[in-house]
CSV table of C-alpha atoms in Angstrom, one decimal:
chain,number,residue,atom,x,y,z
B,233,MET,CA,29.1,7.3,9.0
B,234,SER,CA,26.6,7.4,11.9
B,235,LYS,CA,26.3,4.2,13.9
B,236,ASN,CA,22.8,2.5,13.9
B,237,THR,CA,21.4,5.2,11.6
B,238,PHE,CA,19.4,4.3,8.5
B,239,LEU,CA,17.5,6.3,5.9
B,240,ALA,CA,14.1,5.2,4.7
B,241,PHE,CA,12.6,6.4,1.4
B,242,ASP,CA,8.8,6.1,1.7
B,243,LEU,CA,7.1,6.6,-1.6
B,244,GLY,CA,3.3,6.9,-1.9
B,245,ALA,CA,1.0,7.7,-4.7
B,246,SER,CA,0.6,11.3,-3.6
B,247,GLY,CA,4.0,12.1,-2.1
B,248,GLY,CA,7.3,10.8,-0.9
B,249,ARG,CA,9.6,11.3,2.1
B,250,ALA,CA,13.1,10.6,3.3
B,251,ILE,CA,13.1,9.8,7.0
B,252,ALA,CA,16.2,9.1,9.0
B,253,GLY,CA,16.0,6.6,11.9
B,254,ILE,CA,18.5,6.5,14.8
B,255,LEU,CA,18.5,3.5,17.1
B,256,LYS,CA,19.9,4.4,20.5
B,257,ASN,CA,19.5,2.6,23.8
B,258,GLY,CA,16.8,0.3,22.5
B,259,LYS,CA,14.6,3.2,21.2
B,260,LEU,CA,14.1,4.6,17.7
B,261,GLU,CA,14.2,8.3,16.9
B,262,LEU,CA,12.8,9.6,13.6
B,263,LYS,CA,13.8,12.7,11.7
B,264,GLU,CA,12.1,13.7,8.5
B,265,VAL,CA,14.8,15.2,6.2
B,266,HIS,CA,12.9,15.6,2.9
B,267,ARG,CA,9.4,15.7,1.6
B,268,PHE,CA,8.0,16.0,-1.9
B,269,LYS,CA,4.8,15.6,-4.0
B,270,ASN,CA,4.1,12.7,-6.3
B,271,GLN,CA,1.3,12.4,-8.8
B,272,MET,CA,0.4,10.5,-12.0
B,273,THR,CA,1.3,12.2,-15.2
B,274,LEU,CA,-1.3,12.2,-18.0
B,275,ILE,CA,0.3,11.9,-21.5
B,276,HIS,CA,-1.9,11.3,-24.6
B,277,GLY,CA,-4.7,9.7,-22.6
B,278,SER,CA,-2.5,7.4,-20.5
B,279,TYR,CA,-1.4,7.7,-16.9
B,280,TYR,CA,2.3,7.2,-16.0
B,281,TRP,CA,4.7,7.7,-13.1
B,282,ASN,CA,7.8,9.9,-13.6
B,283,ILE,CA,10.2,7.4,-12.1
B,284,PHE,CA,13.3,9.6,-13.0
B,285,SER,CA,11.9,12.6,-11.2
B,286,LEU,CA,11.2,10.4,-8.1
B,287,PHE,CA,14.8,9.1,-8.2
B,288,ASP,CA,16.1,12.7,-8.3
B,289,GLU,CA,14.0,13.5,-5.2
B,290,LEU,CA,15.4,10.5,-3.4
B,291,LYS,CA,18.9,11.6,-4.2
B,292,LYS,CA,18.1,15.1,-3.0
B,293,GLY,CA,16.8,13.6,0.3
B,294,LEU,CA,20.0,11.6,0.8
B,295,LYS,CA,22.1,14.7,0.1
B,296,LYS,CA,20.0,16.8,2.5
B,297,CYS,CA,20.3,14.1,5.2
B,298,ILE,CA,24.1,14.4,5.0
B,299,ASP,CA,24.5,18.2,4.3
B,300,ASN,CA,21.7,19.7,6.3
B,301,PHE,CA,21.2,17.3,9.2
B,302,GLN,CA,24.8,16.0,9.4
B,303,ILE,CA,23.4,12.4,9.4
B,304,CYS,CA,25.4,9.9,7.4
B,305,PRO,CA,23.3,6.7,7.3
B,306,GLN,CA,24.7,3.2,7.2
B,307,SER,CA,22.2,2.2,4.5
B,308,VAL,CA,19.2,3.3,2.5
B,309,ALA,CA,16.0,1.5,1.5
B,310,VAL,CA,12.8,2.2,-0.4
B,311,ASP,CA,9.2,1.1,0.0
B,312,THR,CA,6.3,2.0,-2.4
B,313,TRP,CA,2.8,1.1,-3.4
B,314,GLY,CA,2.3,-2.2,-5.1
B,315,VAL,CA,1.7,-3.7,-8.6
B,316,ASP,CA,3.3,-1.0,-10.8
B,317,TYR,CA,6.5,-1.9,-12.7
B,318,SER,CA,9.2,-0.8,-15.2
B,319,LEU,CA,10.4,-2.8,-18.1
B,320,ILE,CA,14.2,-3.0,-18.6
B,321,SER,CA,15.9,-3.7,-21.9
B,322,GLY,CA,18.8,-6.1,-22.4
B,323,ASN,CA,21.3,-3.2,-22.3
B,324,GLY,CA,19.9,-2.0,-19.0
B,325,GLN,CA,17.7,0.9,-20.1
B,326,ILE,CA,14.3,1.6,-18.6
B,327,ILE,CA,11.8,1.4,-21.4
B,328,GLY,CA,9.7,4.5,-21.3
B,329,LEU,CA,7.8,5.7,-18.2
B,330,PRO,CA,6.0,3.0,-16.1
B,331,TYR,CA,2.2,3.0,-16.3
B,332,ALA,CA,0.3,4.1,-13.2
B,333,TYR,CA,-2.1,1.5,-11.8
B,334,ARG,CA,-5.1,3.9,-12.2
B,335,ASP,CA,-4.5,4.1,-16.0
B,336,HIS,CA,-7.7,3.2,-17.8
B,337,ARG,CA,-6.3,0.5,-20.1
B,338,THR,CA,-7.2,-2.2,-17.6
B,339,ASN,CA,-10.9,-1.1,-17.1
B,340,ASP,CA,-12.4,-4.2,-18.8
B,341,ILE,CA,-9.4,-6.4,-18.9
B,342,MET,CA,-10.3,-8.9,-16.1
B,343,ASP,CA,-13.5,-10.1,-18.0
B,344,ASP,CA,-11.4,-10.6,-21.1
B,345,PHE,CA,-8.8,-12.6,-19.2
B,346,PHE,CA,-11.4,-14.8,-17.5
B,347,ASN,CA,-13.3,-15.4,-20.7
B,348,ASN,CA,-10.2,-16.1,-22.9
B,349,ILE,CA,-7.3,-17.2,-20.7
B,350,LEU,CA,-8.1,-18.7,-17.3
B,351,SER,CA,-11.2,-18.8,-15.1
B,352,LYS,CA,-11.4,-16.6,-12.0
B,353,GLU,CA,-11.2,-19.7,-9.8
B,354,GLU,CA,-8.2,-21.1,-11.6
B,355,THR,CA,-6.4,-17.8,-11.4
B,356,TYR,CA,-7.1,-17.4,-7.7
B,357,LEU,CA,-6.1,-20.9,-6.7
B,358,LEU,CA,-2.8,-20.4,-8.5
B,359,THR,CA,-2.0,-17.1,-6.7
B,360,GLY,CA,-4.3,-16.5,-3.7
B,361,ILE,CA,-4.4,-12.8,-4.6
B,362,GLN,CA,-7.4,-10.5,-4.5
B,363,PHE,CA,-8.8,-9.5,-7.9
B,364,MET,CA,-8.2,-5.9,-8.8
B,365,GLN,CA,-8.1,-4.7,-12.3
B,366,PHE,CA,-4.8,-3.0,-11.9
B,367,ASN,CA,-2.8,-6.1,-10.6
B,368,SER,CA,0.4,-6.5,-12.5
B,369,LEU,CA,-1.0,-9.6,-14.2
B,370,PHE,CA,-3.8,-7.7,-15.8
B,371,GLN,CA,-1.6,-4.7,-16.6
B,372,LEU,CA,0.8,-7.0,-18.5
B,373,TYR,CA,-2.1,-8.8,-20.2
B,374,ALA,CA,-3.5,-5.5,-21.3
B,375,SER,CA,-0.1,-4.6,-22.8
B,376,VAL,CA,0.0,-8.0,-24.6
B,377,LYS,CA,-3.5,-7.3,-26.0
B,378,GLN,CA,-2.4,-3.9,-27.2
B,379,ASN,CA,0.8,-5.2,-28.7
B,380,TYR,CA,2.8,-2.8,-26.6
B,381,PRO,CA,6.2,-2.6,-28.3
B,382,GLY,CA,8.1,-2.3,-25.0
B,383,LEU,CA,7.4,-6.0,-24.3
B,384,ASP,CA,9.3,-7.0,-27.4
B,385,ILE,CA,12.6,-5.6,-26.2
B,386,ALA,CA,12.1,-6.0,-22.4
B,387,GLU,CA,14.4,-8.5,-20.7
B,388,HIS,CA,13.4,-7.8,-17.1
B,389,MET,CA,10.5,-6.5,-15.1
B,390,LEU,CA,11.2,-4.5,-11.9
B,391,PHE,CA,8.5,-3.3,-9.6
B,392,THR,CA,8.6,0.3,-8.4
B,393,PRO,CA,10.9,-0.2,-5.4
B,394,ASP,CA,13.0,-2.7,-7.4
B,395,THR,CA,13.4,0.0,-10.1
B,396,ILE,CA,14.6,2.6,-7.6
B,397,ASN,CA,17.0,0.0,-6.1
B,398,TYR,CA,18.3,-0.6,-9.7
B,399,LEU,CA,18.8,3.1,-10.3
B,400,PHE,CA,20.7,3.3,-7.0
B,401,THR,CA,22.9,0.2,-7.4
B,402,GLY,CA,22.6,-1.2,-10.9
B,403,ILE,CA,21.3,-4.5,-9.4
B,404,ARG,CA,18.2,-6.1,-10.9
B,405,LYS,CA,16.3,-8.1,-8.3
B,406,ASN,CA,12.7,-8.5,-7.3
B,407,GLU,CA,11.9,-8.2,-3.6
B,408,TYR,CA,9.4,-10.8,-2.3
B,409,THR,CA,6.7,-8.6,-0.7
B,410,ILE,CA,6.3,-6.3,-3.6
B,411,ALA,CA,6.4,-9.1,-6.2
B,412,SER,CA,3.6,-10.8,-4.3
B,413,THR,CA,1.3,-7.9,-5.1
B,414,SER,CA,1.6,-8.7,-8.8
B,415,GLN,CA,-0.7,-11.8,-8.8
B,416,LEU,CA,2.2,-13.6,-10.5
B,417,LEU,CA,3.6,-15.6,-7.6
B,418,LYS,CA,2.6,-18.9,-6.0
B,419,PRO,CA,0.7,-18.4,-2.7
B,420,GLY,CA,3.1,-17.9,0.2
B,421,LYS,CA,6.2,-18.6,-1.9
B,422,ALA,CA,8.9,-16.5,-3.4
B,423,GLU,CA,8.4,-18.4,-6.7
B,424,TRP,CA,6.9,-17.2,-10.0
B,425,GLU,CA,3.8,-19.0,-11.2
B,426,SER,CA,5.0,-19.7,-14.8
B,427,ARG,CA,1.7,-21.1,-15.8
B,428,LEU,CA,0.2,-17.6,-15.6
B,429,PHE,CA,3.0,-16.1,-17.8
B,430,LYS,CA,2.5,-18.8,-20.4
B,431,ALA,CA,-1.3,-18.6,-20.4
B,432,ALA,CA,-1.3,-14.8,-20.7
B,433,GLY,CA,1.4,-14.6,-23.4
B,434,ILE,CA,3.8,-12.8,-21.0
B,435,SER,CA,7.5,-13.7,-21.6
B,436,GLU,CA,9.1,-15.6,-18.7
B,437,LYS,CA,12.3,-13.8,-19.3
B,438,LEU,CA,10.8,-10.8,-17.4
B,439,GLN,CA,11.2,-12.8,-14.2
B,440,CYS,CA,14.1,-11.7,-12.0
B,441,GLU,CA,15.5,-13.5,-9.0
B,442,ILE,CA,13.3,-12.9,-6.0
B,443,VAL,CA,15.0,-11.9,-2.7
B,444,GLU,CA,13.6,-11.9,0.8
B,445,PRO,CA,13.0,-8.7,2.8
B,446,GLY,CA,16.0,-7.7,4.7
B,447,THR,CA,18.5,-8.6,1.9
B,448,ILE,CA,21.6,-6.3,1.5
B,449,LEU,CA,21.6,-5.7,-2.3
B,450,GLY,CA,25.0,-4.0,-2.5
B,451,LYS,CA,26.6,-0.5,-2.5
B,452,LEU,CA,25.3,2.6,-4.2
B,453,LEU,CA,26.7,3.3,-7.6
B,454,PRO,CA,29.8,5.6,-7.7
B,455,GLU,CA,27.8,8.2,-9.7
B,456,VAL,CA,25.1,8.3,-6.9
B,457,SER,CA,27.8,8.5,-4.2
B,458,GLU,CA,29.4,11.4,-6.0
B,459,GLN,CA,26.1,13.3,-6.6
B,460,THR,CA,25.0,12.9,-2.9
B,461,GLY,CA,28.3,13.0,-1.1
B,462,CYS,CA,27.4,9.8,0.8
B,463,GLY,CA,30.5,7.8,0.3
B,464,GLU,CA,30.2,4.0,0.2
B,465,LEU,CA,26.6,3.3,1.3
B,466,LEU,CA,24.6,0.0,1.4
B,467,CYS,CA,21.2,-0.4,-0.3
B,468,VAL,CA,18.8,-2.9,1.4
B,469,ALA,CA,15.8,-4.6,0.0
B,470,VAL,CA,13.4,-4.3,2.9
B,471,ALA,CA,9.8,-5.3,3.0
B,472,SER,CA,9.5,-3.0,0.0
B,473,HIS,CA,5.7,-3.0,-0.4
B,474,ASP,CA,4.7,-0.2,1.9
B,475,THR,CA,2.0,-2.2,3.7
B,476,ALA,CA,4.5,-5.0,4.4
B,477,SER,CA,6.9,-2.5,6.0
B,478,ALA,CA,4.0,-1.0,8.0
B,479,VAL,CA,2.9,-4.4,9.3
B,480,VAL,CA,6.5,-5.0,10.6
B,481,SER,CA,6.1,-2.0,12.8
B,482,ILE,CA,2.8,-2.9,14.4
B,483,PRO,CA,3.3,-2.7,18.2
B,484,ALA,CA,1.4,-5.9,18.8
B,485,GLU,CA,1.9,-8.5,21.4
B,486,GLU,CA,0.3,-12.0,21.7
B,487,GLY,CA,-3.3,-12.6,21.1
B,488,SER,CA,-5.8,-12.3,18.2
B,489,TRP,CA,-5.3,-9.0,16.5
B,490,ALA,CA,-5.9,-7.4,13.1
B,491,TYR,CA,-4.7,-4.2,11.5
B,492,ILE,CA,-5.7,-1.5,9.2
B,493,SER,CA,-2.8,0.2,7.4
B,494,SER,CA,-4.7,3.4,6.7
B,495,GLY,CA,-3.6,5.7,3.9
B,496,THR,CA,-4.6,6.2,0.3
B,497,TRP,CA,-5.7,2.6,0.6
B,498,SER,CA,-7.0,0.9,3.8
B,499,LEU,CA,-5.4,-2.5,4.0
B,500,LEU,CA,-7.3,-4.6,6.6
B,501,GLY,CA,-6.0,-8.0,7.6
B,502,ILE,CA,-4.2,-10.3,9.9
B,503,GLU,CA,-0.7,-11.8,10.0
B,504,SER,CA,-0.8,-15.5,9.1
B,505,LYS,CA,1.8,-18.2,9.2
B,506,GLU,CA,0.3,-19.7,6.0
B,507,PRO,CA,-1.7,-18.4,3.0
B,508,LEU,CA,-5.4,-19.0,3.3
B,509,VAL,CA,-6.6,-20.0,-0.2
B,510,SER,CA,-10.0,-21.6,-0.7
B,511,LYS,CA,-13.2,-21.2,-2.6
B,512,GLU,CA,-14.5,-19.3,0.5
B,513,THR,CA,-11.6,-16.8,0.4
B,514,LEU,CA,-12.1,-16.5,-3.4
B,515,LYS,CA,-15.8,-15.7,-2.9
B,516,MET,CA,-14.8,-13.0,-0.4
B,517,ASN,CA,-12.0,-11.8,-2.6
B,518,PHE,CA,-9.2,-11.8,0.1
B,519,THR,CA,-5.6,-11.5,-0.8
B,520,ASN,CA,-2.5,-13.4,0.5
B,521,GLU,CA,0.5,-11.1,0.1
B,522,GLY,CA,4.0,-11.8,1.3
B,523,GLY,CA,5.3,-10.5,4.6
B,524,ALA,CA,8.5,-10.5,6.5
B,525,GLU,CA,10.0,-13.7,8.0
B,526,GLY,CA,7.9,-15.9,5.8
B,527,THR,CA,4.5,-14.6,7.0
B,528,THR,CA,1.5,-14.0,4.9
B,529,ARG,CA,-0.6,-10.8,5.0
B,530,PHE,CA,-4.1,-12.1,4.7
B,531,MET,CA,-6.1,-9.0,4.0
B,532,LYS,CA,-8.4,-7.0,1.9
B,533,ASN,CA,-7.5,-3.9,-0.1
B,534,ILE,CA,-10.2,-1.2,0.6
B,535,MET,CA,-10.3,2.1,-1.3
B,536,GLY,CA,-9.4,4.2,1.8
B,537,MET,CA,-8.4,7.8,2.0
B,538,TRP,CA,-8.2,8.1,-1.8
B,539,LEU,CA,-11.9,8.9,-1.7
B,540,ILE,CA,-11.4,11.9,0.6
B,541,GLN,CA,-8.1,12.9,-1.1
B,542,GLU,CA,-9.8,13.2,-4.5
B,543,CYS,CA,-12.7,15.1,-3.0
B,544,LYS,CA,-10.3,17.6,-1.4
B,545,ARG,CA,-8.4,18.0,-4.7
B,546,ILE,CA,-11.7,19.1,-6.3
B,547,TRP,CA,-12.8,21.2,-3.4
B,548,ASP,CA,-9.5,23.0,-3.2
B,549,ASN,CA,-10.3,24.6,-6.6
B,550,GLU,CA,-13.1,26.4,-4.8
B,551,ILE,CA,-11.9,26.8,-1.2
B,552,GLU,CA,-8.8,25.3,0.5
B,553,LEU,CA,-9.9,23.0,3.4
B,554,SER,CA,-7.6,21.3,5.9
B,555,TRP,CA,-8.1,17.6,6.7
B,556,GLN,CA,-9.5,18.7,10.1
B,557,ASP,CA,-11.9,21.1,8.4
B,558,ILE,CA,-13.3,18.2,6.4
B,559,VAL,CA,-13.7,16.1,9.5
B,560,ASP,CA,-15.5,19.0,11.3
B,561,LEU,CA,-17.9,19.5,8.4
B,562,SER,CA,-18.6,15.7,8.3
B,563,LEU,CA,-19.4,15.7,12.1
B,564,LYS,CA,-22.1,18.4,11.4
B,565,ALA,CA,-23.7,16.3,8.7
B,566,GLU,CA,-26.5,13.7,9.2
B,567,PRO,CA,-25.1,10.3,9.9
B,568,PHE,CA,-25.9,7.5,7.4
B,569,LYS,CA,-27.9,9.8,5.1
B,570,CYS,CA,-26.4,8.0,2.2
B,571,LEU,CA,-23.8,5.2,1.8
B,572,ILE,CA,-21.5,3.9,-0.9
B,573,ASN,CA,-19.5,0.7,-1.5
B,574,PRO,CA,-16.0,2.3,-1.3
B,575,ASP,CA,-14.6,-0.4,-3.6
B,576,ASP,CA,-17.0,0.2,-6.5
B,577,ASN,CA,-15.1,0.5,-9.8
B,578,LEU,CA,-16.7,3.9,-10.3
B,579,PHE,CA,-14.3,5.3,-7.6
B,580,ILE,CA,-11.0,4.0,-9.0
B,581,ASN,CA,-10.2,7.2,-11.0
B,582,PRO,CA,-13.3,9.1,-11.8
B,583,GLY,CA,-11.8,12.5,-12.4
B,584,ASN,CA,-14.4,14.2,-10.2
B,585,MET,CA,-14.9,12.2,-7.0
B,586,PRO,CA,-17.7,14.3,-5.5
B,587,GLU,CA,-19.7,14.0,-8.7
B,588,ALA,CA,-19.1,10.2,-8.7
B,589,ILE,CA,-20.4,9.8,-5.2
B,590,VAL,CA,-23.5,11.8,-6.0
B,591,SER,CA,-24.1,9.7,-9.2
B,592,TYR,CA,-23.6,6.5,-7.2
B,593,CYS,CA,-26.2,7.5,-4.6
B,594,LYS,CA,-28.7,8.5,-7.3
B,595,ALA,CA,-28.3,5.2,-9.1
B,596,ALA,CA,-28.8,3.4,-5.8
B,597,GLY,CA,-32.0,5.2,-5.1
B,598,GLN,CA,-30.6,6.9,-2.0
B,599,PRO,CA,-30.8,10.5,-0.8
B,600,VAL,CA,-28.1,12.6,-2.6
B,601,PRO,CA,-25.4,14.3,-0.5
B,602,GLU,CA,-25.8,18.0,-1.0
B,603,SER,CA,-22.8,19.5,0.7
B,604,LYS,CA,-19.1,18.9,1.3
B,605,GLY,CA,-19.9,17.8,4.8
B,606,GLU,CA,-22.5,15.3,3.6
B,607,ILE,CA,-20.2,13.8,1.0
B,608,ALA,CA,-17.4,13.5,3.5
B,609,ARG,CA,-19.7,11.9,6.1
B,610,CYS,CA,-20.9,9.4,3.4
B,611,ILE,CA,-17.3,8.4,2.8
B,612,TYR,CA,-16.3,8.0,6.4
B,613,ASP,CA,-19.5,6.1,7.4
B,614,SER,CA,-19.1,3.8,4.4
B,615,LEU,CA,-15.4,3.1,5.1
B,616,VAL,CA,-16.2,2.2,8.7
B,617,LEU,CA,-19.0,-0.2,7.6
B,618,LYS,CA,-16.7,-1.8,5.1
B,619,TYR,CA,-14.2,-2.3,7.9
B,620,LYS,CA,-16.9,-4.0,9.9
B,621,TYR,CA,-17.9,-6.2,7.0
B,622,THR,CA,-14.3,-7.2,6.4
B,623,ILE,CA,-13.5,-8.1,10.0
B,624,LYS,CA,-16.7,-10.2,10.2
B,625,ASN,CA,-15.4,-12.1,7.1
B,626,ILE,CA,-11.9,-12.6,8.6
B,627,GLU,CA,-13.5,-14.0,11.8
B,628,SER,CA,-15.7,-16.3,9.7
B,629,ILE,CA,-12.8,-17.7,7.7
B,630,THR,CA,-10.3,-18.1,10.6
B,631,GLY,CA,-12.8,-19.1,13.3
B,632,ARG,CA,-11.0,-16.6,15.6
B,633,LYS,CA,-12.5,-13.5,17.3
B,634,ILE,CA,-10.5,-10.4,16.7
B,635,GLU,CA,-9.7,-8.9,20.1
B,636,LYS,CA,-7.7,-5.8,19.1
B,637,LEU,CA,-7.6,-3.7,16.0
B,638,HIS,CA,-4.3,-1.8,15.3
B,639,ILE,CA,-4.7,1.3,13.0
B,640,ILE,CA,-1.4,2.4,11.6
B,641,GLY,CA,-0.3,4.9,9.1
B,642,GLY,CA,-1.5,8.5,8.3
B,643,GLY,CA,-5.1,7.5,8.8
B,644,ALA,CA,-4.4,6.9,12.5
B,645,TYR,CA,-4.4,10.7,12.9
B,646,ASN,CA,-8.2,10.7,12.3
B,647,GLU,CA,-9.6,10.5,15.8
B,648,MET,CA,-13.2,10.5,14.6
B,649,LEU,CA,-12.6,7.6,12.2
B,650,ASN,CA,-10.8,5.7,14.9
B,651,GLN,CA,-13.7,6.1,17.4
B,652,PHE,CA,-16.3,5.3,14.7
B,653,THR,CA,-14.3,2.1,13.9
B,654,ALA,CA,-14.3,1.0,17.5
B,655,ASP,CA,-18.0,1.8,17.9
B,656,ALA,CA,-19.1,0.0,14.7
B,657,THR,CA,-16.9,-3.1,15.2
B,658,GLY,CA,-17.2,-3.4,19.0
B,659,ILE,CA,-13.4,-3.9,19.1
B,660,PRO,CA,-10.8,-1.7,20.9
B,661,VAL,CA,-8.8,0.3,18.4
B,662,ILE,CA,-5.1,1.0,19.1
B,663,ALA,CA,-4.0,3.9,16.9
B,664,GLY,CA,-0.3,4.3,16.0
B,665,PRO,CA,2.3,4.5,14.8
B,666,THR,CA,1.4,7.0,12.2
B,667,GLU,CA,4.9,6.6,10.7
B,668,ALA,CA,4.4,2.8,10.5
B,669,THR,CA,5.8,2.3,7.0
B,670,ALA,CA,9.0,4.4,7.6
B,671,ILE,CA,9.6,2.6,10.9
B,672,GLY,CA,9.2,-0.8,9.3
B,673,ASN,CA,11.5,0.2,6.5
B,674,ILE,CA,14.2,1.5,9.0
B,675,MET,CA,13.9,-1.5,11.3
B,676,MET,CA,14.2,-4.0,8.5
B,677,GLN,CA,17.4,-2.2,7.5
B,678,ALA,CA,18.6,-2.6,11.1
B,679,LYS,CA,17.7,-6.3,10.9
B,680,ALA,CA,19.7,-6.7,7.6
B,681,LEU,CA,22.7,-5.2,9.3
B,682,GLY,CA,22.4,-7.4,12.4
B,683,VAL,CA,21.4,-4.6,14.8
B,684,VAL,CA,18.1,-6.4,15.7
B,685,ASN,CA,17.4,-10.1,15.1
B,686,SER,CA,13.7,-10.5,14.4
B,687,VAL,CA,10.3,-8.9,13.8
B,688,SER,CA,9.4,-9.7,17.4
B,689,GLU,CA,12.4,-7.7,18.6
B,690,ILE,CA,11.5,-4.9,16.1
B,691,ARG,CA,8.0,-4.7,17.7
B,692,LYS,CA,9.5,-4.4,21.2
B,693,VAL,CA,11.6,-1.5,20.0
B,694,VAL,CA,8.4,0.1,18.5
B,695,ARG,CA,6.5,-0.3,21.8
B,696,ARG,CA,9.3,1.4,23.7
B,697,SER,CA,9.6,4.2,21.1
B,698,ILE,CA,6.1,5.5,20.4
B,699,ASP,CA,2.9,6.4,22.1
B,700,VAL,CA,-0.3,4.9,21.0
B,701,ARG,CA,-3.9,5.9,21.8
B,702,THR,CA,-6.6,3.4,22.6
B,703,TYR,CA,-10.3,3.9,21.5
B,704,LEU,CA,-12.8,1.8,23.4
B,705,PRO,CA,-16.2,1.1,21.8
B,706,GLU,CA,-18.9,3.5,23.0
B,707,PRO,CA,-22.7,3.4,22.6
B,708,GLY,CA,-24.3,6.1,20.4
B,709,LEU,CA,-25.0,5.8,16.7
B,710,ASN,CA,-27.0,2.8,15.4
B,711,TRP,CA,-24.2,1.2,13.4
B,712,GLU,CA,-26.1,-2.1,13.2
B,713,LYS,CA,-29.1,-0.6,11.4
B,714,ALA,CA,-26.7,1.3,9.0
B,715,TYR,CA,-24.8,-2.0,8.4
B,716,ASP,CA,-28.0,-3.7,7.3
B,717,ARG,CA,-28.5,-0.9,4.7
B,718,PHE,CA,-24.8,-1.1,3.7
B,719,MET,CA,-25.0,-4.8,3.0
B,720,LYS,CA,-27.6,-4.2,0.3
B,721,LEU,CA,-25.0,-2.2,-1.7
B,722,LEU,CA,-22.5,-5.1,-1.9
């Protein structure tokens, strides 16, 4: 077993990776040992995740780490996207494949819930969570409405990382940060809000014990050890919502800072000591999700790179473009020709994203984007303007001026978007780390095993270990005029 070596499994909606982290002389070194694709599976009109295939890929990653890289980690941990879950029967079997959050069964479910169960205000004040149609609360309510038979035999509910941990260890626990995405917890507390379960007709027996991030769950099952050759290895429940892990790794110091965890989603927010739940935050639809060390991630979920990812998927049928190709095409297009609200429900899972953007612009009475570059430019401009809008709202709610904006995750590679964000907001942007989620995962494993003592110490390690790039606001495009147009779309 390699000392101070940890293996992070970072699962996203479009792919997963196994990344080894080695802590040495106060610095962290990363080594990617396995990468694989992930996508929703469409079966008879419904979208699912193949949780068993994902588990096989993670075991493959662990085996490759040991066999190909001669790295035997002290522990493993998984982080994933939020809200999705598996149902577990009384005898420990996973009931079917878990639904994917972009499944269409929740398309109209929120209105049904507010009209028949609890009002929007009541629900928000109980949970402090942003309203999104695919939150676990609404997924479960949709299953109740549809008389989904799996609910009749389910004894436990495990969110995606909890499910993976269960497959690794046989232990059924809910980790706090991932459970907080469900809209089923009390604000800022690792406690289920039983009133929501009762009101929605969801069985309270689904509730598992909630553990804090940085909890050692136990050893891997003997069958997993045998398949991977890892011996006795610990499994840790880290901040297992990917954004929560990413926030742990922000190389921030003192002062008033915000972050954008930029990937399929853009999660824009601040780290708060307390949840911020009021009629004002309800009106602005902010979320209060759990963080490490009792903090709250007060933030907004913004549609993010999903818009570009889906366009690229369609365009690749015609011509294969790199991400940089798409950026280059967008730079040649006219700025602000057309704008969208990135969070319009039309864009959740339209099938053909370029067509959806054209339809939106037509319906809004705007010029229609006519090329790939114009569609991409529309997306990038609109995302930046949504960032500006969200930051203004955070400043209004907290009464604090944001002095620095940290952009972390894969989106931090996009230099154009980083500069546009600095220009539009007037706030210096600090880009990096791009591997924020894996770093946060690894360092929370280190904290669980006593190698580091706090998130503050983790951030010091990150500052010593990675290079960041700063983008200062520059004059140029008239972002204020574009912002006035954008506001009319909200």
